[in-house]
mmCIF file of C-alpha atoms in Angstrom:
data_model
loop_
_atom_site.group_PDB
_atom_site.id
_atom_site.type_symbol
_atom_site.label_atom_id
_atom_site.label_comp_id
_atom_site.label_asym_id
_atom_site.label_seq_id
_atom_site.Cartn_x
_atom_site.Cartn_y
_atom_site.Cartn_z
ATOM 1 C CA MET A 1 2.517 -16.068 -1.817
ATOM 2 C CA ALA A 2 2.638 -16.808 1.627
ATOM 3 C CA GLY A 3 0.443 -18.335 4.221
ATOM 4 C CA LEU A 4 -0.970 -15.896 7.089
ATOM 5 C CA LEU A 5 1.891 -15.458 9.863
ATOM 6 C CA LYS A 6 -0.142 -13.941 12.481
ATOM 7 C CA LYS A 7 -3.934 -13.735 14.180
ATOM 8 C CA THR A 8 -3.913 -10.519 15.451
ATOM 9 C CA THR A 9 -1.779 -7.206 14.635
ATOM 10 C CA GLY A 10 -1.287 -6.270 18.312
ATOM 11 C CA LEU A 11 -2.794 -2.660 17.619
ATOM 12 C CA VAL A 12 -6.634 -2.550 18.358
ATOM 13 C CA GLY A 13 -8.963 -1.755 15.774
ATOM 14 C CA LEU A 14 -6.581 -3.129 13.208
ATOM 15 C CA ALA A 15 -7.819 -6.444 12.055
ATOM 16 C CA VAL A 16 -5.368 -9.091 10.497
ATOM 17 C CA CYS A 17 -5.621 -8.641 6.477
ATOM 18 C CA GLU A 18 -6.093 -12.130 5.302
ATOM 19 C CA SER A 19 -4.999 -10.898 1.487
ATOM 20 C CA PRO A 20 -2.306 -7.890 1.555
ATOM 21 C CA HIS A 21 -1.062 -8.575 -1.714
ATOM 22 C CA LYS A 22 -4.139 -8.334 -3.216
ATOM 23 C CA ARG A 23 -5.539 -5.124 -1.151
ATOM 24 C CA LEU A 24 -2.395 -3.230 -1.627
ATOM 25 C CA ARG A 25 -2.211 -4.112 -5.717
ATOM 26 C CA ILE A 26 -6.099 -2.843 -5.927
ATOM 27 C CA LEU A 27 -4.924 0.645 -3.254
ATOM 28 C CA TYR A 28 -1.643 1.414 -5.668
ATOM 29 C CA THR A 29 -3.919 1.506 -8.479
ATOM 30 C CA LYS A 30 -6.563 2.978 -7.404
ATOM 31 C CA ILE A 31 -4.039 5.752 -6.302
ATOM 32 C CA LEU A 32 -1.643 5.670 -9.706
ATOM 33 C CA HIS A 33 -5.066 6.307 -11.143
ATOM 34 C CA VAL A 34 -6.406 9.472 -9.381
ATOM 35 C CA VAL A 35 -2.839 10.920 -9.168
ATOM 36 C CA GLN A 36 -3.066 10.592 -13.285
ATOM 37 C CA GLN A 37 -6.376 13.519 -13.034
ATOM 38 C CA MET A 38 -3.603 15.403 -11.712
ATOM 39 C CA PRO A 39 -1.800 17.986 -14.027
ATOM 40 C CA LYS A 40 1.823 16.361 -15.445
ATOM 41 C CA SER A 41 3.766 18.831 -13.707
ATOM 42 C CA ALA A 42 2.238 19.074 -9.936
ATOM 43 C CA ALA A 43 5.016 17.934 -7.645
ATOM 44 C CA TYR A 44 2.794 15.893 -5.558
ATOM 45 C CA ARG A 45 1.813 13.838 -8.651
ATOM 46 C CA LYS A 46 5.767 13.372 -9.636
ATOM 47 C CA TYR A 47 6.405 12.164 -6.096
ATOM 48 C CA THR A 48 3.288 10.501 -5.411
ATOM 49 C CA GLU A 49 3.344 8.158 -8.813
ATOM 50 C CA GLN A 50 7.103 7.438 -8.102
ATOM 51 C CA ILE A 51 6.236 6.615 -4.779
ATOM 52 C CA THR A 52 3.451 4.420 -5.449
ATOM 53 C CA ASN A 53 5.067 2.523 -8.440
ATOM 54 C CA GLU A 54 7.634 1.509 -6.449
ATOM 55 C CA LYS A 55 5.635 0.192 -3.836
ATOM 56 C CA LEU A 56 4.021 -1.639 -6.322
ATOM 57 C CA SER A 57 6.688 -3.409 -7.657
ATOM 58 C CA MET A 58 7.483 -4.558 -4.348
ATOM 59 C CA VAL A 59 4.260 -5.923 -3.518
ATOM 60 C CA LYS A 60 4.242 -7.680 -7.177
ATOM 61 C CA VAL A 61 7.380 -9.411 -7.019
ATOM 62 C CA GLU A 62 7.551 -10.313 -2.693
ATOM 63 C CA SER A 63 5.422 -12.608 -1.863
ATOM 64 C CA ASP A 64 6.780 -13.490 1.742
ATOM 65 C CA VAL A 65 4.685 -10.647 4.063
ATOM 66 C CA LYS A 66 7.099 -10.074 6.594
ATOM 67 C CA LYS A 67 9.915 -9.437 3.854
ATOM 68 C CA LEU A 68 7.666 -7.381 2.269
ATOM 69 C CA GLU A 69 6.700 -5.170 5.591
ATOM 70 C CA ASP A 70 10.453 -4.764 6.380
ATOM 71 C CA GLN A 71 10.922 -3.282 2.259
ATOM 72 C CA LEU A 72 8.181 -1.493 2.643
ATOM 73 C CA GLN A 73 9.297 -0.100 5.799
ATOM 74 C CA GLY A 74 6.149 1.237 6.994
ATOM 75 C CA GLY A 75 5.462 -1.003 9.967
ATOM 76 C CA GLN A 76 3.070 -4.258 9.901
ATOM 77 C CA ILE A 77 1.232 -5.062 6.309
ATOM 78 C CA GLU A 78 -1.831 -3.922 7.570
ATOM 79 C CA GLU A 79 -0.698 -0.397 8.876
ATOM 80 C CA VAL A 80 0.829 0.074 5.001
ATOM 81 C CA ILE A 81 -2.842 -1.160 3.513
ATOM 82 C CA LEU A 82 -4.181 1.760 6.530
ATOM 83 C CA GLN A 83 -1.661 4.038 5.144
ATOM 84 C CA ALA A 84 -2.960 3.762 1.288
ATOM 85 C CA GLU A 85 -6.378 3.968 2.462
ATOM 86 C CA ASN A 86 -5.528 7.027 4.377
ATOM 87 C CA GLU A 87 -3.811 8.357 1.310
ATOM 88 C CA LEU A 88 -6.035 7.343 -1.122
ATOM 89 C CA SER A 89 -8.896 9.070 0.876
ATOM 90 C CA TRP A 90 -7.772 11.973 0.492
ATOM 91 C CA GLN A 91 -7.002 12.354 -2.777
ATOM 92 C CA GLU A 92 -10.231 11.481 -3.412
ATOM 93 C CA LYS A 93 -11.540 14.575 -1.492
#
């Protein structure tokens, strides 16, 4: 895994994540667990599983944070983490 690339995100209130791969693996695994509780026929489940599995695969394969950011196309890795946290939070309600 590539080392820490930056000291700040440049975004107010969003700190640099020191272990983004680990954090994303945990979040994506939790998201998958929650959607698997939904009916298999639910469109939300189908698409969320597909997208989350694709992202999880990228996290597992790409060790360079900058390259991973480019592949995920969600901004800085911390923004991707925030998006995953929000998705999980929404699902758990």
